[in-house]
Amino acid sequence: MKKTLSASAILLALGLTACSEAPVTPSAASADKAVAQTQQVQDALTQVQLQQLGDSLVVTYRVVTNVPDDKCLKDKADGRCFVAQIDFVPGMDLASQDWEIYLSQMRPVQSVESGELTITHVKGDLHRITPTAAFKGFVKGEKKQLTFRGEPWQLAETDAMPNYYLTANGLEPVIIASTQVGKDAETGLETRPYVEGFTNFKTQYQRTETDKLAPADAAQLFINNQAVSEDAALAVDTIIPTPQKVKLHSTDTPVSLAGGIKLEYQQDNPEQKSQVAAAVARLARLGVAESASGITVKFASQKGDEGSYRLDIQPTEIVIAANDAAGLSYGLSSLASLVDVNSLKVNAMTIEDSPRYPFRGMHIDVARNFHSKQLLLDLLDQMAAYKLNKLHLHMADDEGWRLEIDGLPELTDIGSKRCHDLDENTCLLPQLGSGPFGDTSVNGYYTKQDYIDILQYASARQIQVIPSMDMPGHSRAAIKAMDARYRKLLTEGKTAEAKTYLLSDADDKTVYSSVQYYDDNTLNVCMESTYQFVDKVIDEIAKLHQAAGQPLTRYHIGADETAGAWKQSPQCLAFVANNDKGVKSIDDLGAYFIERISNQLANKGIEAAGWSDGMSHVRPENMPAKVQSNIWDVIAHKGHERANQQANLGWETVLSNPEVLYFDFPYEADPKEHGYYWASRATNSHKVFSFMPDNLAANAEQWTDIQHQPFEADDRIKLDGAGNKVSGPREKGKPFTGLQGQVWSESIRSDDTLEYMVFPRLLMLAERAWHQAAWEVPYQYQGAVYNQSSGAFTLAMRDAQAKDWQQLANTLGHKEFIKLDKAGIDYRVPTVGAEIRDGKLFANIAYPGLKLEYRSLNGQWQAYQAGQAVTAPIEIRAIAADGIRKGRSLIVD
């Protein structure tokens, strides 16, 4: 109930008092104003009330449909849209309208269909929900529903970001408790209790009649998993990644490592012990420790390329020969791969091995959401174990700057955290469900010493760290930090110093929107202060590399550009009109920036790297002789064409194709699976294994597009209307340089979730980067057309591929997962295929060797046995190799 205030109380509330000597009679207008201001006083919330509302408000987010209808805006997202609803059920009565709810909504809102609540865009994915004039107040237990259309679709339950929060004038923000993520005690997986699960696959997950992707339910997985069968013997002599040559020795007695190993280093190499220490430590973690009485392991020299080695296992001694420290470490890694942790025995054999590609990399985004130093150290351990040699560390983007830079404290004081400061004087705006407070795990940065430690840890494992601060787009964290620096120094009267590293033009009135819906995330490439900033950052990072003993020889500039930026910047308009750099229009500025920074780096002895889209805009003759391009083009959308073009330029071309090498995409077609999905909704380890990287177009014979539709890839020469070549096959002598797996962390908030997304896919990345399978379709330098019926991927090749997968799948399940468990890696325990036939349960799994268990709904879990009599419905799940962690369960009915 509202209280009725007396006239004197109204005057008192307005800061007025009655005076007997000079009474004042308010006009009608001032009386109305007084009533309105009084209403504001009545509506004003206290901190206690705001906290009570945050604690008691139950929020439910649901996707109604992803099928477009005639209410979708035809000029947006090709007419595609989805319908979603957010329910708010308060645990208290509250009449006040003096509140706002901030939330991260990853897809733009097209329209709102609710009367009492509305939603508006703030910046990036940050949105604000406010009451309308029709809002009648919260009544305890009564639902308010906000229905809206967004674009283009939401296909995963993890799309609904957490940590909605309430604000009111002058009060501290309050997180709405019901929107916080949880953690399942048995699976370790992140839970979102505020998200309503999908119930209609056809309308909520499949978007059109042409969308043929089947749900990865128990029945579908049961069909998929029939490609593998239980055969533990296949794992015994298998090494991941597969070596080039293996010769088993004819002996009936396995070599026991239970007594440990005695290492004999080469006396002419005093650094050898430290060079292989990490690989020796991994063996110890598996139970093979150093011992004076153990079997002798000798190190020797041989000629060969980077990483090549010879491993000779005899009953009396083991000899590892290599040309470098990497080769010796890889020899030890192969020995560790052979080890069965239960028996600690290996068979006698000789292995001769060398890598397929010189670049075998993994990219980790710690900018969108911060991830700990320990996570990187653990990742480096596993990269070394599986012979990967490049860590691409993405440390700056729109949502965060993650490395301490001497002389520019604002980059981390402000750019490393997100909080509710709409003016961004102390932090960046909240994004990606980070919430209103800066002291959370998604915020943070690496100190200079942290970074030196990471570099040294990588060097000890023969891994090069390639740092990346994305530019000129994806640079909002740096821009806002330098804006804050500018404002601070201006107030101190240091005008010239304030401008030194400024990255934005205050007079630029350009209206644009980046892919992530920012209108202020692109460096102004026409300001000299931008290049001074880049120069400063590179020099400071180079100092850290020097201090760590791993010189900075390659730097990834990103090279993403934002379409539409700079068009109304006075500085850019003046630059275009008066430059002598070959820049003839605003559209040339992106290429100019990449060319200039690449040469700026080359002058420092540093090679430039960038993403293929940005790199495609440059004039090759203006680039340094040696550059790297990461190909992130989708093969189903002619991605092979740009890969060929950039390889033919003589550039180091690293394949990063998203439909197979983006590990932030879902493993399976299941809305409960984590990750973004713009290029693939199902990228499991088998798909990574099946990749034929040397012949990108040939993958059209075995893969489908995002809608599970076949596609065609034409690798022949193509001409434009004037007869000029626009694309064609790769030239002889212009090979791809390697492969890189990617994790972008927009939806990945915790270290555990990141490991879930990376493992076990990283092992199959290593398999393809190290080993060229005999079943891969050879490249046709004259060009060819590939589709589901072109026949280059023959039946014999397919059979050989299936045989290899049978071996690797059994090796993962029987031998490798337990090693990841011992290293504390939270790999994905796969969901289980199952069906009930004649009242009996039959199940299978992608990785034979893992144990399964089932239960009736809400019953007790019990060990699975084939043909067990059950009553539908039941739940079934797999168990991690160490018997502790559980996989996500599926319903079988």
PDB file of C-alpha atoms in Angstrom, residues 502-660:
ATOM      1  CA  LEU A 502      45.689   8.291 -27.844  1.00  0.00           C
ATOM      2  CA  LEU A 503      43.904   5.776 -30.085  1.00  0.00           C
ATOM      3  CA  SER A 504      40.650   7.555 -30.924  1.00  0.00           C
ATOM      4  CA  ASP A 505      39.636  10.761 -32.668  1.00  0.00           C
ATOM      5  CA  ALA A 506      37.098  12.621 -30.520  1.00  0.00           C
ATOM      6  CA  ASP A 507      35.798  14.404 -33.622  1.00  0.00           C
ATOM      7  CA  ASP A 508      35.121  11.173 -35.499  1.00  0.00           C
ATOM      8  CA  LYS A 509      31.341  10.975 -35.989  1.00  0.00           C
ATOM      9  CA  THR A 510      31.389   7.735 -37.987  1.00  0.00           C
ATOM     10  CA  VAL A 511      28.492   5.417 -37.201  1.00  0.00           C
ATOM     11  CA  TYR A 512      29.388   1.742 -37.567  1.00  0.00           C
ATOM     12  CA  SER A 513      28.823  -1.574 -35.836  1.00  0.00           C
ATOM     13  CA  SER A 514      31.337  -4.352 -35.390  1.00  0.00           C
ATOM     14  CA  VAL A 515      30.411  -8.026 -35.523  1.00  0.00           C
ATOM     15  CA  GLN A 516      30.095  -7.917 -31.730  1.00  0.00           C
ATOM     16  CA  TYR A 517      27.896  -4.769 -31.904  1.00  0.00           C
ATOM     17  CA  TYR A 518      30.410  -2.158 -30.780  1.00  0.00           C
ATOM     18  CA  ASP A 519      30.534   1.272 -32.378  1.00  0.00           C
ATOM     19  CA  ASP A 520      33.833   2.327 -30.826  1.00  0.00           C
ATOM     20  CA  ASN A 521      36.259  -0.598 -30.997  1.00  0.00           C
ATOM     21  CA  THR A 522      38.576   0.314 -33.874  1.00  0.00           C
ATOM     22  CA  LEU A 523      41.925   2.090 -33.597  1.00  0.00           C
ATOM     23  CA  ASN A 524      42.131   5.292 -35.557  1.00  0.00           C
ATOM     24  CA  VAL A 525      44.788   4.327 -38.086  1.00  0.00           C
ATOM     25  CA  CYS A 526      45.344   7.906 -39.262  1.00  0.00           C
ATOM     26  CA  MET A 527      46.747   9.162 -35.953  1.00  0.00           C
ATOM     27  CA  GLU A 528      50.492   8.911 -35.339  1.00  0.00           C
ATOM     28  CA  SER A 529      49.757   8.299 -31.670  1.00  0.00           C
ATOM     29  CA  THR A 530      48.256   4.940 -32.662  1.00  0.00           C
ATOM     30  CA  TYR A 531      51.566   3.817 -34.133  1.00  0.00           C
ATOM     31  CA  GLN A 532      53.433   5.164 -31.124  1.00  0.00           C
ATOM     32  CA  PHE A 533      51.163   3.051 -28.927  1.00  0.00           C
ATOM     33  CA  VAL A 534      51.754  -0.094 -30.977  1.00  0.00           C
ATOM     34  CA  ASP A 535      55.492   0.561 -30.967  1.00  0.00           C
ATOM     35  CA  LYS A 536      55.502   1.013 -27.195  1.00  0.00           C
ATOM     36  CA  VAL A 537      53.529  -2.175 -26.584  1.00  0.00           C
ATOM     37  CA  ILE A 538      55.705  -4.260 -28.915  1.00  0.00           C
ATOM     38  CA  ASP A 539      58.905  -2.967 -27.320  1.00  0.00           C
ATOM     39  CA  GLU A 540      57.675  -3.757 -23.820  1.00  0.00           C
ATOM     40  CA  ILE A 541      56.553  -7.261 -24.801  1.00  0.00           C
ATOM     41  CA  ALA A 542      59.897  -7.825 -26.517  1.00  0.00           C
ATOM     42  CA  LYS A 543      61.666  -6.900 -23.261  1.00  0.00           C
ATOM     43  CA  LEU A 544      59.672  -9.555 -21.409  1.00  0.00           C
ATOM     44  CA  HIS A 545      60.585 -12.142 -24.030  1.00  0.00           C
ATOM     45  CA  GLN A 546      64.235 -11.164 -23.760  1.00  0.00           C
ATOM     46  CA  ALA A 547      64.126 -11.464 -19.980  1.00  0.00           C
ATOM     47  CA  ALA A 548      62.582 -14.931 -20.323  1.00  0.00           C
ATOM     48  CA  GLY A 549      65.202 -16.131 -22.771  1.00  0.00           C
ATOM     49  CA  GLN A 550      62.700 -16.585 -25.609  1.00  0.00           C
ATOM     50  CA  PRO A 551      63.243 -13.676 -28.013  1.00  0.00           C
ATOM     51  CA  LEU A 552      60.134 -12.223 -29.619  1.00  0.00           C
ATOM     52  CA  THR A 553      60.363 -13.298 -33.256  1.00  0.00           C
ATOM     53  CA  ARG A 554      56.679 -13.386 -34.247  1.00  0.00           C
ATOM     54  CA  TYR A 555      53.774 -11.174 -33.222  1.00  0.00           C
ATOM     55  CA  HIS A 556      50.147 -11.643 -34.266  1.00  0.00           C
ATOM     56  CA  ILE A 557      48.517  -8.293 -35.005  1.00  0.00           C
ATOM     57  CA  GLY A 558      45.075  -9.769 -35.623  1.00  0.00           C
ATOM     58  CA  ALA A 559      44.534  -7.599 -38.709  1.00  0.00           C
ATOM     59  CA  ASP A 560      40.771  -7.631 -38.348  1.00  0.00           C
ATOM     60  CA  GLU A 561      39.278  -4.434 -39.643  1.00  0.00           C
ATOM     61  CA  THR A 562      35.857  -3.037 -38.923  1.00  0.00           C
ATOM     62  CA  ALA A 563      33.737  -2.305 -41.963  1.00  0.00           C
ATOM     63  CA  GLY A 564      32.566   1.291 -41.957  1.00  0.00           C
ATOM     64  CA  ALA A 565      35.123   2.724 -39.526  1.00  0.00           C
ATOM     65  CA  TRP A 566      36.928   6.066 -40.081  1.00  0.00           C
ATOM     66  CA  LYS A 567      34.543   7.389 -42.772  1.00  0.00           C
ATOM     67  CA  GLN A 568      33.785  10.608 -40.869  1.00  0.00           C
ATOM     68  CA  SER A 569      37.082  10.982 -39.019  1.00  0.00           C
ATOM     69  CA  PRO A 570      38.545  14.433 -39.822  1.00  0.00           C
ATOM     70  CA  GLN A 571      42.042  13.037 -39.337  1.00  0.00           C
ATOM     71  CA  CYS A 572      41.416  10.193 -41.771  1.00  0.00           C
ATOM     72  CA  LEU A 573      39.735  12.406 -44.337  1.00  0.00           C
ATOM     73  CA  ALA A 574      42.759  14.730 -44.194  1.00  0.00           C
ATOM     74  CA  PHE A 575      45.186  11.802 -44.406  1.00  0.00           C
ATOM     75  CA  VAL A 576      43.485  10.313 -47.449  1.00  0.00           C
ATOM     76  CA  ALA A 577      43.500  13.687 -49.174  1.00  0.00           C
ATOM     77  CA  ASN A 578      47.181  14.445 -48.536  1.00  0.00           C
ATOM     78  CA  ASN A 579      49.186  11.212 -48.097  1.00  0.00           C
ATOM     79  CA  ASP A 580      51.937   9.824 -50.315  1.00  0.00           C
ATOM     80  CA  LYS A 581      51.456   6.202 -49.118  1.00  0.00           C
ATOM     81  CA  GLY A 582      49.186   5.044 -51.927  1.00  0.00           C
ATOM     82  CA  VAL A 583      46.042   5.428 -49.811  1.00  0.00           C
ATOM     83  CA  LYS A 584      43.426   6.721 -52.229  1.00  0.00           C
ATOM     84  CA  SER A 585      40.246   6.190 -50.221  1.00  0.00           C
ATOM     85  CA  ILE A 586      38.987   5.426 -46.736  1.00  0.00           C
ATOM     86  CA  ASP A 587      38.607   1.806 -47.856  1.00  0.00           C
ATOM     87  CA  ASP A 588      42.395   1.536 -48.260  1.00  0.00           C
ATOM     88  CA  LEU A 589      43.142   2.411 -44.633  1.00  0.00           C
ATOM     89  CA  GLY A 590      42.844  -1.123 -43.241  1.00  0.00           C
ATOM     90  CA  ALA A 591      45.452  -2.420 -45.664  1.00  0.00           C
ATOM     91  CA  TYR A 592      47.685   0.592 -44.986  1.00  0.00           C
ATOM     92  CA  PHE A 593      47.615  -0.107 -41.247  1.00  0.00           C
ATOM     93  CA  ILE A 594      48.480  -3.797 -41.659  1.00  0.00           C
ATOM     94  CA  GLU A 595      51.289  -3.033 -44.113  1.00  0.00           C
ATOM     95  CA  ARG A 596      52.755  -0.319 -41.923  1.00  0.00           C
ATOM     96  CA  ILE A 597      52.638  -2.359 -38.706  1.00  0.00           C
ATOM     97  CA  SER A 598      54.040  -5.429 -40.475  1.00  0.00           C
ATOM     98  CA  ASN A 599      57.031  -3.429 -41.688  1.00  0.00           C
ATOM     99  CA  GLN A 600      57.351  -1.735 -38.315  1.00  0.00           C
ATOM    100  CA  LEU A 601      57.678  -5.209 -36.814  1.00  0.00           C
ATOM    101  CA  ALA A 602      60.079  -6.395 -39.516  1.00  0.00           C
ATOM    102  CA  ASN A 603      62.379  -3.483 -38.712  1.00  0.00           C
ATOM    103  CA  LYS A 604      62.592  -4.872 -35.185  1.00  0.00           C
ATOM    104  CA  GLY A 605      63.382  -8.383 -36.442  1.00  0.00           C
ATOM    105  CA  ILE A 606      59.846  -9.602 -35.690  1.00  0.00           C
ATOM    106  CA  GLU A 607      57.673 -11.464 -38.188  1.00  0.00           C
ATOM    107  CA  ALA A 608      54.063 -10.310 -38.516  1.00  0.00           C
ATOM    108  CA  ALA A 609      51.085 -12.652 -38.412  1.00  0.00           C
ATOM    109  CA  GLY A 610      47.402 -11.938 -38.982  1.00  0.00           C
ATOM    110  CA  TRP A 611      44.016 -13.460 -39.760  1.00  0.00           C
ATOM    111  CA  SER A 612      43.321 -14.242 -43.388  1.00  0.00           C
ATOM    112  CA  ASP A 613      40.474 -11.782 -43.957  1.00  0.00           C
ATOM    113  CA  GLY A 614      42.497  -8.746 -42.953  1.00  0.00           C
ATOM    114  CA  MET A 615      45.615 -10.051 -44.665  1.00  0.00           C
ATOM    115  CA  SER A 616      43.685 -10.456 -47.920  1.00  0.00           C
ATOM    116  CA  HIS A 617      43.310  -6.670 -48.205  1.00  0.00           C
ATOM    117  CA  VAL A 618      47.007  -5.821 -48.260  1.00  0.00           C
ATOM    118  CA  ARG A 619      49.132  -5.165 -51.307  1.00  0.00           C
ATOM    119  CA  PRO A 620      51.563  -8.105 -51.150  1.00  0.00           C
ATOM    120  CA  GLU A 621      54.388  -6.047 -52.636  1.00  0.00           C
ATOM    121  CA  ASN A 622      54.172  -3.741 -49.609  1.00  0.00           C
ATOM    122  CA  MET A 623      54.515  -6.579 -47.101  1.00  0.00           C
ATOM    123  CA  PRO A 624      57.722  -7.999 -45.613  1.00  0.00           C
ATOM    124  CA  ALA A 625      59.144 -11.114 -47.226  1.00  0.00           C
ATOM    125  CA  LYS A 626      58.055 -13.371 -44.374  1.00  0.00           C
ATOM    126  CA  VAL A 627      54.575 -13.155 -42.868  1.00  0.00           C
ATOM    127  CA  GLN A 628      52.081 -15.625 -41.438  1.00  0.00           C
ATOM    128  CA  SER A 629      48.388 -15.803 -42.235  1.00  0.00           C
ATOM    129  CA  ASN A 630      45.866 -17.862 -40.274  1.00  0.00           C
ATOM    130  CA  ILE A 631      43.166 -19.171 -42.613  1.00  0.00           C
ATOM    131  CA  TRP A 632      39.860 -18.979 -40.757  1.00  0.00           C
ATOM    132  CA  ASP A 633      37.650 -19.312 -43.822  1.00  0.00           C
ATOM    133  CA  VAL A 634      34.914 -21.966 -43.899  1.00  0.00           C
ATOM    134  CA  ILE A 635      35.607 -24.676 -46.481  1.00  0.00           C
ATOM    135  CA  ALA A 636      31.911 -25.045 -47.325  1.00  0.00           C
ATOM    136  CA  HIS A 637      31.945 -21.325 -48.197  1.00  0.00           C
ATOM    137  CA  LYS A 638      34.941 -21.534 -50.564  1.00  0.00           C
ATOM    138  CA  GLY A 639      37.481 -21.260 -47.766  1.00  0.00           C
ATOM    139  CA  HIS A 640      39.990 -23.285 -49.779  1.00  0.00           C
ATOM    140  CA  GLU A 641      40.266 -20.433 -52.291  1.00  0.00           C
ATOM    141  CA  ARG A 642      41.760 -17.919 -49.862  1.00  0.00           C
ATOM    142  CA  ALA A 643      44.031 -20.578 -48.369  1.00  0.00           C
ATOM    143  CA  ASN A 644      45.437 -21.295 -51.840  1.00  0.00           C
ATOM    144  CA  GLN A 645      45.751 -17.606 -52.689  1.00  0.00           C
ATOM    145  CA  GLN A 646      47.774 -16.782 -49.591  1.00  0.00           C
ATOM    146  CA  ALA A 647      49.955 -19.898 -49.829  1.00  0.00           C
ATOM    147  CA  ASN A 648      50.709 -18.962 -53.429  1.00  0.00           C
ATOM    148  CA  LEU A 649      52.013 -15.601 -52.188  1.00  0.00           C
ATOM    149  CA  GLY A 650      54.745 -17.527 -50.402  1.00  0.00           C
ATOM    150  CA  TRP A 651      53.322 -16.659 -46.999  1.00  0.00           C
ATOM    151  CA  GLU A 652      53.434 -19.060 -44.085  1.00  0.00           C
ATOM    152  CA  THR A 653      49.847 -20.244 -44.272  1.00  0.00           C
ATOM    153  CA  VAL A 654      48.480 -21.810 -41.100  1.00  0.00           C
ATOM    154  CA  LEU A 655      45.135 -23.559 -41.403  1.00  0.00           C
ATOM    155  CA  SER A 656      42.652 -22.506 -38.720  1.00  0.00           C
ATOM    156  CA  ASN A 657      39.428 -23.435 -40.530  1.00  0.00           C
ATOM    157  CA  PRO A 658      36.620 -22.947 -38.030  1.00  0.00           C
ATOM    158  CA  GLU A 659      34.317 -25.871 -38.859  1.00  0.00           C
ATOM    159  CA  VAL A 660      37.052 -28.293 -37.790  1.00  0.00           C
TER     160      VAL A 660
END
